[in-house]
PDB file of C-alpha atoms in Angstrom:
ATOM      1  CA  MET A  21     -68.246-139.145  19.476  1.00 60.00           C
ATOM      2  CA  VAL A  22     -66.788-136.882  22.150  1.00 78.00           C
ATOM      3  CA  ARG A  23     -64.319-139.671  22.894  1.00 83.00           C
ATOM      4  CA  SER A  24     -63.281-139.758  19.228  1.00 86.00           C
ATOM      5  CA  LEU A  25     -62.511-136.018  19.319  1.00 87.00           C
ATOM      6  CA  TRP A  26     -60.010-136.445  22.136  1.00 90.00           C
ATOM      7  CA  THR A  27     -58.612-139.693  20.721  1.00 90.00           C
ATOM      8  CA  ALA A  28     -57.926-138.099  17.348  1.00 91.00           C
ATOM      9  CA  ALA A  29     -56.403-135.097  19.099  1.00 91.00           C
ATOM     10  CA  THR A  30     -53.833-137.374  20.787  1.00 93.00           C
ATOM     11  CA  GLY A  31     -53.011-138.743  17.333  1.00 93.00           C
ATOM     12  CA  MET A  32     -52.380-135.234  16.015  1.00 94.00           C
ATOM     13  CA  ASN A  33     -50.181-134.408  19.011  1.00 94.00           C
ATOM     14  CA  GLY A  34     -48.228-137.621  18.515  1.00 94.00           C
ATOM     15  CA  GLN A  35     -47.599-136.952  14.848  1.00 95.00           C
ATOM     16  CA  GLN A  36     -46.531-133.397  15.684  1.00 95.00           C
ATOM     17  CA  SER A  37     -43.848-134.888  17.953  1.00 95.00           C
ATOM     18  CA  ASN A  38     -42.895-137.202  15.089  1.00 95.00           C
ATOM     19  CA  ILE A  39     -42.500-134.265  12.702  1.00 96.00           C
ATOM     20  CA  ASP A  40     -40.446-132.427  15.351  1.00 96.00           C
ATOM     21  CA  ALA A  41     -38.012-135.361  15.550  1.00 96.00           C
ATOM     22  CA  ILE A  42     -37.806-135.645  11.756  1.00 96.00           C
ATOM     23  CA  SER A  43     -37.090-131.924  11.485  1.00 96.00           C
ATOM     24  CA  HIS A  44     -34.361-132.272  14.107  1.00 96.00           C
ATOM     25  CA  ASN A  45     -32.797-135.138  12.161  1.00 96.00           C
ATOM     26  CA  LEU A  46     -32.861-133.223   8.892  1.00 96.00           C
ATOM     27  CA  SER A  47     -31.380-130.109  10.485  1.00 96.00           C
ATOM     28  CA  ASN A  48     -28.444-132.234  11.704  1.00 96.00           C
ATOM     29  CA  VAL A  49     -27.845-134.098   8.449  1.00 95.00           C
ATOM     30  CA  ASN A  50     -24.345-132.554   8.223  1.00 94.00           C
ATOM     31  CA  THR A  51     -23.538-132.639  11.942  1.00 95.00           C
ATOM     32  CA  THR A  52     -20.419-134.688  12.596  1.00 95.00           C
ATOM     33  CA  GLY A  53     -21.146-137.828  14.611  1.00 94.00           C
ATOM     34  CA  TYR A  54     -24.875-137.097  14.920  1.00 95.00           C
ATOM     35  CA  LYS A  55     -27.120-140.112  15.480  1.00 95.00           C
ATOM     36  CA  GLN A  56     -30.656-140.301  14.161  1.00 95.00           C
ATOM     37  CA  GLN A  57     -33.502-139.870  16.632  1.00 95.00           C
ATOM     38  CA  ARG A  58     -36.583-142.060  16.273  1.00 94.00           C
ATOM     39  CA  VAL A  59     -39.978-141.489  17.905  1.00 95.00           C
ATOM     40  CA  GLU A  60     -41.702-144.574  19.326  1.00 93.00           C
ATOM     41  CA  PHE A  61     -45.401-144.576  20.197  1.00 93.00           C
ATOM     42  CA  GLU A  62     -47.560-146.496  22.658  1.00 93.00           C
ATOM     43  CA  ASP A  63     -51.326-146.718  23.002  1.00 89.00           C
ATOM     44  CA  LEU A  64     -53.099-145.118  25.966  1.00 87.00           C
ATOM     45  CA  ILE A  65     -55.215-146.747  28.659  1.00 86.00           C
ATOM     46  CA  TYR A  66     -58.340-148.665  27.639  1.00 85.00           C
ATOM     47  CA  GLN A  67     -61.855-148.561  29.021  1.00 83.00           C
ATOM     48  CA  ASN A  68     -62.998-152.160  29.577  1.00 84.00           C
ATOM     49  CA  ILE A  69     -66.697-152.304  28.802  1.00 82.00           C
ATOM     50  CA  LYS A  70     -66.804-156.100  28.702  1.00 81.00           C
ATOM     51  CA  THR A  71     -63.931-158.304  29.801  1.00 82.00           C
ATOM     52  CA  ALA A  72     -62.994-161.401  27.818  1.00 83.00           C
ATOM     53  CA  GLY A  73     -63.467-164.613  29.786  1.00 80.00           C
ATOM     54  CA  THR A  74     -66.318-163.412  31.983  1.00 80.00           C
ATOM     55  CA  PRO A  75     -69.391-165.676  32.178  1.00 81.00           C
ATOM     56  CA  ALA A  76     -71.904-165.114  29.383  1.00 76.00           C
ATOM     57  CA  THR A  77     -74.308-167.851  30.468  1.00 79.00           C
ATOM     58  CA  GLU A  78     -74.201-170.588  33.050  1.00 76.00           C
ATOM     59  CA  ASP A  79     -72.079-172.760  30.757  1.00 79.00           C
ATOM     60  CA  THR A  80     -70.234-170.281  28.524  1.00 83.00           C
ATOM     61  CA  VAL A  81     -67.852-167.335  28.749  1.00 84.00           C
ATOM     62  CA  ASN A  82     -67.366-164.313  26.541  1.00 81.00           C
ATOM     63  CA  PRO A  83     -64.705-165.262  23.957  1.00 84.00           C
ATOM     64  CA  VAL A  84     -63.792-161.638  23.347  1.00 86.00           C
ATOM     65  CA  GLY A  85     -64.246-158.437  25.272  1.00 81.00           C
ATOM     66  CA  ILE A  86     -65.069-154.842  24.470  1.00 85.00           C
ATOM     67  CA  GLN A  87     -62.307-152.286  24.957  1.00 82.00           C
ATOM     68  CA  GLN A  88     -62.304-148.683  23.846  1.00 85.00           C
ATOM     69  CA  GLY A  89     -58.927-146.995  23.555  1.00 84.00           C
ATOM     70  CA  ALA A  90     -58.057-143.418  24.487  1.00 86.00           C
ATOM     71  CA  GLY A  91     -55.481-142.743  21.774  1.00 90.00           C
ATOM     72  CA  VAL A  92     -51.704-142.609  21.572  1.00 92.00           C
ATOM     73  CA  ARG A  93     -48.715-140.970  23.208  1.00 91.00           C
ATOM     74  CA  VAL A  94     -44.982-140.773  22.651  1.00 93.00           C
ATOM     75  CA  GLY A  95     -43.362-143.649  24.502  1.00 92.00           C
ATOM     76  CA  ALA A  96     -39.697-142.896  23.767  1.00 92.00           C
ATOM     77  CA  THR A  97     -37.333-141.006  21.503  1.00 92.00           C
ATOM     78  CA  GLN A  98     -34.554-143.460  20.798  1.00 92.00           C
ATOM     79  CA  ARG A  99     -31.134-142.792  19.286  1.00 94.00           C
ATOM     80  CA  VAL A 100     -30.135-145.114  16.461  1.00 94.00           C
ATOM     81  CA  PHE A 101     -26.402-145.730  16.867  1.00 94.00           C
ATOM     82  CA  THR A 102     -25.674-147.129  13.438  1.00 94.00           C
ATOM     83  CA  GLN A 103     -22.400-146.279  11.710  1.00 95.00           C
ATOM     84  CA  GLY A 104     -22.314-142.994   9.803  1.00 94.00           C
ATOM     85  CA  SER A 105     -20.421-142.617   6.559  1.00 95.00           C
ATOM     86  CA  LEU A 106     -16.750-141.594   6.699  1.00 96.00           C
ATOM     87  CA  GLN A 107     -15.468-138.443   5.068  1.00 95.00           C
ATOM     88  CA  ASN A 108     -11.788-138.005   4.263  1.00 96.00           C
ATOM     89  CA  THR A 109     -10.944-134.455   5.362  1.00 94.00           C
ATOM     90  CA  GLY A 110      -7.142-134.593   5.233  1.00 93.00           C
ATOM     91  CA  VAL A 111      -7.030-132.568   8.474  1.00 94.00           C
ATOM     92  CA  ASP A 112      -4.190-133.752  10.713  1.00 93.00           C
ATOM     93  CA  THR A 113      -6.249-133.688  13.925  1.00 94.00           C
ATOM     94  CA  ASP A 114      -9.460-135.276  12.605  1.00 95.00           C
ATOM     95  CA  LEU A 115     -10.337-138.737  13.858  1.00 96.00           C
ATOM     96  CA  ALA A 116     -13.245-141.080  13.218  1.00 96.00           C
ATOM     97  CA  ILE A 117     -14.459-144.217  14.973  1.00 96.00           C
ATOM     98  CA  VAL A 118     -15.378-147.238  12.860  1.00 96.00           C
ATOM     99  CA  GLY A 119     -17.412-149.551  15.055  1.00 94.00           C
ATOM    100  CA  ASP A 120     -18.465-149.302  18.679  1.00 95.00           C
ATOM    101  CA  GLY A 121     -17.191-146.679  21.098  1.00 95.00           C
ATOM    102  CA  PHE A 122     -17.052-143.017  22.053  1.00 97.00           C
ATOM    103  CA  PHE A 123     -14.334-140.479  22.686  1.00 96.00           C
ATOM    104  CA  ARG A 124     -14.196-139.037  26.196  1.00 97.00           C
ATOM    105  CA  VAL A 125     -13.764-135.339  26.973  1.00 97.00           C
ATOM    106  CA  GLN A 126     -13.549-133.550  30.298  1.00 96.00           C
ATOM    107  CA  LYS A 127     -16.058-130.771  30.898  1.00 94.00           C
ATOM    108  CA  TYR A 128     -15.242-127.534  32.709  1.00 93.00           C
ATOM    109  CA  ASP A 129     -16.752-128.826  35.959  1.00 94.00           C
ATOM    110  CA  GLY A 130     -14.464-131.863  35.904  1.00 93.00           C
ATOM    111  CA  SER A 131     -17.122-134.358  34.845  1.00 95.00           C
ATOM    112  CA  TYR A 132     -16.859-136.441  31.691  1.00 96.00           C
ATOM    113  CA  ALA A 133     -18.875-136.432  28.486  1.00 97.00           C
ATOM    114  CA  TYR A 134     -18.752-138.715  25.469  1.00 97.00           C
ATOM    115  CA  THR A 135     -18.889-138.015  21.765  1.00 96.00           C
ATOM    116  CA  ARG A 136     -18.534-139.533  18.297  1.00 96.00           C
ATOM    117  CA  ASP A 137     -17.368-136.171  16.943  1.00 95.00           C
ATOM    118  CA  GLY A 138     -13.660-136.441  16.193  1.00 94.00           C
ATOM    119  CA  THR A 139     -13.072-132.947  14.771  1.00 95.00           C
ATOM    120  CA  PHE A 140     -10.317-132.268  17.292  1.00 95.00           C
ATOM    121  CA  LYS A 141      -7.956-129.306  17.540  1.00 94.00           C
ATOM    122  CA  VAL A 142      -4.668-128.510  19.273  1.00 94.00           C
ATOM    123  CA  ASP A 143      -4.812-125.681  21.821  1.00 92.00           C
ATOM    124  CA  MET A 144      -2.089-123.220  22.811  1.00 91.00           C
ATOM    125  CA  THR A 145      -0.532-125.724  25.235  1.00 90.00           C
ATOM    126  CA  GLY A 146      -0.293-128.467  22.594  1.00 91.00           C
ATOM    127  CA  GLN A 147      -3.180-130.424  24.056  1.00 94.00           C
ATOM    128  CA  LEU A 148      -5.782-132.225  21.949  1.00 95.00           C
ATOM    129  CA  VAL A 149      -9.242-130.663  22.513  1.00 95.00           C
ATOM    130  CA  ASN A 150     -12.663-130.633  20.867  1.00 94.00           C
ATOM    131  CA  ASN A 151     -14.302-127.665  19.140  1.00 92.00           C
ATOM    132  CA  ASN A 152     -15.340-126.160  22.482  1.00 93.00           C
ATOM    133  CA  GLY A 153     -11.898-126.503  24.062  1.00 93.00           C
ATOM    134  CA  LEU A 154     -12.756-129.556  26.186  1.00 95.00           C
ATOM    135  CA  ARG A 155      -9.739-131.784  26.742  1.00 96.00           C
ATOM    136  CA  VAL A 156      -9.679-135.235  25.190  1.00 96.00           C
ATOM    137  CA  MET A 157      -9.174-137.907  27.851  1.00 94.00           C
ATOM    138  CA  PRO A 158      -6.755-139.540  28.411  1.00 92.00           C
ATOM    139  CA  GLU A 159      -4.803-136.371  27.767  1.00 93.00           C
ATOM    140  CA  ILE A 160      -2.867-136.157  24.524  1.00 93.00           C
ATOM    141  CA  ILE A 161      -0.213-133.429  24.811  1.00 93.00           C
ATOM    142  CA  LEU A 162       2.080-132.721  21.888  1.00 92.00           C
ATOM    143  CA  PRO A 163       5.614-131.743  23.002  1.00 90.00           C
ATOM    144  CA  GLU A 164       7.404-128.560  22.044  1.00 89.00           C
ATOM    145  CA  GLY A 165       8.981-128.572  18.618  1.00 87.00           C
ATOM    146  CA  TYR A 166       6.479-130.983  17.113  1.00 88.00           C
ATOM    147  CA  ASP A 167       5.543-130.842  13.455  1.00 88.00           C
ATOM    148  CA  ILE A 168       1.744-131.013  13.179  1.00 88.00           C
ATOM    149  CA  HIS A 169       1.989-132.417   9.667  1.00 90.00           C
ATOM    150  CA  THR A 170       3.808-135.478  11.008  1.00 91.00           C
ATOM    151  CA  LEU A 171       1.036-136.256  13.498  1.00 93.00           C
ATOM    152  CA  ALA A 172      -0.191-139.820  12.991  1.00 93.00           C
ATOM    153  CA  ILE A 173      -2.835-141.840  14.838  1.00 94.00           C
ATOM    154  CA  SER A 174      -2.914-145.571  14.191  1.00 94.00           C
ATOM    155  CA  ASP A 175      -6.002-147.771  13.999  1.00 94.00           C
ATOM    156  CA  ASP A 176      -5.365-148.887  17.586  1.00 94.00           C
ATOM    157  CA  GLY A 177      -5.111-145.301  18.843  1.00 93.00           C
ATOM    158  CA  ARG A 178      -1.346-144.772  19.175  1.00 95.00           C
ATOM    159  CA  VAL A 179      -0.474-141.100  18.695  1.00 95.00           C
ATOM    160  CA  THR A 180       2.970-140.326  17.254  1.00 94.00           C
ATOM    161  CA  VAL A 181       4.640-137.164  15.989  1.00 94.00           C
ATOM    162  CA  LYS A 182       8.098-136.081  14.837  1.00 91.00           C
ATOM    163  CA  ILE A 183       9.897-133.585  17.055  1.00 90.00           C
ATOM    164  CA  ASN A 184      12.468-131.028  15.914  1.00 85.00           C
ATOM    165  CA  GLY A 185      12.794-132.594  12.470  1.00 79.00           C
ATOM    166  CA  GLU A 186      13.711-136.057  13.753  1.00 86.00           C
ATOM    167  CA  LYS A 187      13.244-138.897  11.308  1.00 85.00           C
ATOM    168  CA  THR A 188      11.828-141.309  13.868  1.00 88.00           C
ATOM    169  CA  PRO A 189       8.328-140.534  15.202  1.00 90.00           C
ATOM    170  CA  THR A 190       7.878-140.262  18.971  1.00 90.00           C
ATOM    171  CA  LEU A 191       4.953-141.908  20.779  1.00 93.00           C
ATOM    172  CA  VAL A 192       3.166-139.121  22.674  1.00 92.00           C
ATOM    173  CA  GLY A 193      -0.076-140.768  23.769  1.00 92.00           C
ATOM    174  CA  GLN A 194      -2.675-143.499  23.506  1.00 95.00           C
ATOM    175  CA  MET A 195      -6.285-142.845  22.541  1.00 95.00           C
ATOM    176  CA  GLU A 196      -8.952-144.760  24.429  1.00 96.00           C
ATOM    177  CA  LEU A 197     -12.537-145.502  23.494  1.00 96.00           C
ATOM    178  CA  TYR A 198     -15.513-146.069  25.768  1.00 96.00           C
ATOM    179  CA  ARG A 199     -18.607-148.166  25.204  1.00 95.00           C
ATOM    180  CA  PHE A 200     -21.748-148.692  27.276  1.00 96.00           C
ATOM    181  CA  PRO A 201     -23.993-151.634  28.156  1.00 95.00           C
ATOM    182  CA  ASN A 202     -26.937-149.583  26.857  1.00 95.00           C
ATOM    183  CA  ALA A 203     -25.773-146.719  24.650  1.00 94.00           C
ATOM    184  CA  VAL A 204     -29.348-145.638  23.830  1.00 94.00           C
ATOM    185  CA  GLY A 205     -29.732-144.739  27.509  1.00 94.00           C
ATOM    186  CA  LEU A 206     -27.169-141.923  27.226  1.00 95.00           C
ATOM    187  CA  LYS A 207     -28.419-138.364  27.691  1.00 95.00           C
ATOM    188  CA  ALA A 208     -27.821-136.000  24.768  1.00 94.00           C
ATOM    189  CA  ASN A 209     -26.621-132.617  26.051  1.00 93.00           C
ATOM    190  CA  GLY A 210     -26.043-130.776  22.787  1.00 92.00           C
ATOM    191  CA  ASP A 211     -22.616-129.795  21.442  1.00 93.00           C
ATOM    192  CA  ASN A 212     -22.386-133.405  20.138  1.00 94.00           C
ATOM    193  CA  LEU A 213     -21.932-134.627  23.723  1.00 96.00           C
ATOM    194  CA  TYR A 214     -23.581-137.411  25.719  1.00 96.00           C
ATOM    195  CA  THR A 215     -23.482-138.014  29.463  1.00 96.00           C
ATOM    196  CA  VAL A 216     -23.950-141.134  31.557  1.00 96.00           C
ATOM    197  CA  THR A 217     -27.337-142.015  33.080  1.00 95.00           C
ATOM    198  CA  ASN A 218     -28.564-144.898  35.220  1.00 95.00           C
ATOM    199  CA  ALA A 219     -30.055-146.394  32.056  1.00 94.00           C
ATOM    200  CA  SER A 220     -26.830-146.315  30.042  1.00 94.00           C
ATOM    201  CA  GLY A 221     -24.669-148.027  32.643  1.00 94.00           C
ATOM    202  CA  GLN A 222     -21.088-147.096  33.412  1.00 95.00           C
ATOM    203  CA  PRO A 223     -18.525-146.669  30.615  1.00 95.00           C
ATOM    204  CA  ILE A 224     -16.216-149.536  29.685  1.00 95.00           C
ATOM    205  CA  ALA A 225     -12.787-148.328  28.580  1.00 95.00           C
ATOM    206  CA  GLY A 226     -10.543-150.032  26.058  1.00 94.00           C
ATOM    207  CA  ARG A 227      -8.005-149.573  23.303  1.00 95.00           C
ATOM    208  CA  PRO A 228      -9.348-149.123  19.788  1.00 94.00           C
ATOM    209  CA  GLY A 229      -9.584-152.464  18.006  1.00 92.00           C
ATOM    210  CA  TYR A 230      -9.590-154.542  21.204  1.00 91.00           C
ATOM    211  CA  GLU A 231     -12.297-156.020  23.436  1.00 86.00           C
ATOM    212  CA  GLY A 232     -15.174-155.116  21.132  1.00 88.00           C
ATOM    213  CA  MET A 233     -14.077-151.545  20.518  1.00 94.00           C
ATOM    214  CA  GLY A 234     -14.104-149.931  17.096  1.00 94.00           C
ATOM    215  CA  VAL A 235     -10.941-148.702  15.395  1.00 96.00           C
ATOM    216  CA  THR A 236      -9.809-145.126  14.835  1.00 96.00           C
ATOM    217  CA  LYS A 237      -9.321-143.681  11.356  1.00 96.00           C
ATOM    218  CA  HIS A 238      -6.938-140.749  11.132  1.00 96.00           C
ATOM    219  CA  LYS A 239      -7.828-137.754   8.911  1.00 95.00           C
ATOM    220  CA  PHE A 240     -11.428-138.956   8.656  1.00 96.00           C
ATOM    221  CA  VAL A 241     -14.618-137.835  10.384  1.00 96.00           C
ATOM    222  CA  GLU A 242     -17.850-139.753  10.849  1.00 96.00           C
ATOM    223  CA  MET A 243     -20.800-137.971   9.293  1.00 96.00           C
ATOM    224  CA  SER A 244     -24.409-138.091  10.474  1.00 96.00           C
ATOM    225  CA  ASN A 245     -26.210-141.406   9.982  1.00 95.00           C
ATOM    226  CA  VAL A 246     -29.402-139.594   8.912  1.00 96.00           C
ATOM    227  CA  SER A 247     -30.766-140.729   5.534  1.00 94.00           C
ATOM    228  CA  VAL A 248     -32.467-137.758   3.883  1.00 95.00           C
ATOM    229  CA  VAL A 249     -34.574-140.037   1.656  1.00 96.00           C
ATOM    230  CA  ASN A 250     -35.854-142.092   4.606  1.00 95.00           C
ATOM    231  CA  GLU A 251     -36.603-138.956   6.605  1.00 96.00           C
ATOM    232  CA  MET A 252     -38.594-137.488   3.726  1.00 96.00           C
ATOM    233  CA  VAL A 253     -40.618-140.699   3.460  1.00 96.00           C
ATOM    234  CA  GLN A 254     -41.249-140.648   7.210  1.00 95.00           C
ATOM    235  CA  MET A 255     -42.292-137.010   6.940  1.00 96.00           C
ATOM    236  CA  ILE A 256     -44.900-137.868   4.283  1.00 96.00           C
ATOM    237  CA  VAL A 257     -46.222-140.747   6.403  1.00 96.00           C
ATOM    238  CA  ALA A 258     -46.440-138.486   9.480  1.00 95.00           C
ATOM    239  CA  GLN A 259     -48.162-135.748   7.494  1.00 96.00           C
ATOM    240  CA  ARG A 260     -50.775-138.151   6.153  1.00 96.00           C
ATOM    241  CA  ALA A 261     -51.370-139.616   9.622  1.00 94.00           C
ATOM    242  CA  TYR A 262     -51.843-136.081  10.942  1.00 95.00           C
ATOM    243  CA  GLU A 263     -54.390-135.420   8.186  1.00 95.00           C
ATOM    244  CA  PHE A 264     -56.241-138.677   8.917  1.00 94.00           C
ATOM    245  CA  ASN A 265     -56.612-137.715  12.571  1.00 93.00           C
ATOM    246  CA  SER A 266     -57.830-134.239  11.631  1.00 93.00           C
ATOM    247  CA  LYS A 267     -60.406-135.854   9.330  1.00 93.00           C
ATOM    248  CA  ALA A 268     -61.568-138.005  12.257  1.00 91.00           C
ATOM    249  CA  ILE A 269     -62.129-134.832  14.299  1.00 89.00           C
ATOM    250  CA  GLN A 270     -64.061-133.237  11.423  1.00 91.00           C
ATOM    251  CA  THR A 271     -66.180-136.374  10.992  1.00 89.00           C
ATOM    252  CA  SER A 272     -66.976-136.512  14.706  1.00 87.00           C
ATOM    253  CA  ASP A 273     -67.900-132.836  14.641  1.00 83.00           C
ATOM    254  CA  THR A 274     -70.230-133.455  11.693  1.00 88.00           C
ATOM    255  CA  MET A 275     -71.892-136.365  13.520  1.00 86.00           C
ATOM    256  CA  LEU A 276     -72.372-134.218  16.639  1.00 85.00           C
ATOM    257  CA  ASN A 277     -73.856-131.474  14.507  1.00 85.00           C
ATOM    258  CA  THR A 278     -76.307-133.989  12.999  1.00 85.00           C
ATOM    259  CA  ALA A 279     -77.341-135.163  16.470  1.00 84.00           C
ATOM    260  CA  VAL A 280     -77.892-131.577  17.650  1.00 81.00           C
ATOM    261  CA  ASN A 281     -80.069-130.805  14.647  1.00 85.00           C
ATOM    262  CA  LEU A 282     -82.337-133.888  15.015  1.00 81.00           C
ATOM    263  CA  LYS A 283     -85.076-131.842  16.693  1.00 70.00           C
ATOM    264  CA  ARG A 284     -85.325-129.324  13.842  1.00 65.00           C
TER     265      ARG A 284
END
């Protein structure tokens, strides 16, 4: 019975972590490029009271064993990199990815980070940056005299703009996308940014629409892939599981109380 108290307590802790992840998903339902986080569980170590296959008699073996588990723990919190819905913003510097790939930005320390958030801006030098002023890589620099309303980015990432009222657009840069052998191994750093880890593997660069890369959609942004309905269902399931484990603790406590009162 004491074992059941601790086992049920691990279940409550696990479901609390589940609710934490669901709350995080719901809070980011309108975050551009956000990817749903999913909690995965694994059972804890077992106490082997009787091992299957050990001799039962001189001629027979035990067909099954006796194992008593110690509960559950969080095994992983995995990102689900499914496509989010596209929203047409009409903003000249907005860009979405349809398919596989990430944008690359350069952090202040010179290292690189990766994002699906394409709500870009143009800074005072005419350079394309993200909301925090980090430069998009490869660098896209708009020349003097450009008309921002003529900025166009094709599905394969070619950036053109008209300069000084010219009728013919000028090619000013080429967007690149980056994909990973194991994107779920990326480390989320906040600010809609991910960084490389040993689990993710090194980035593979390519033009949008080529070599397995997604395509870019100008004047669109990719919204969060969180489904509010699914998250609410998962929240109900987690809440009920939490209640079941609390009931197991109450039942074990009642059984212990009965055992203590046997002498009376």
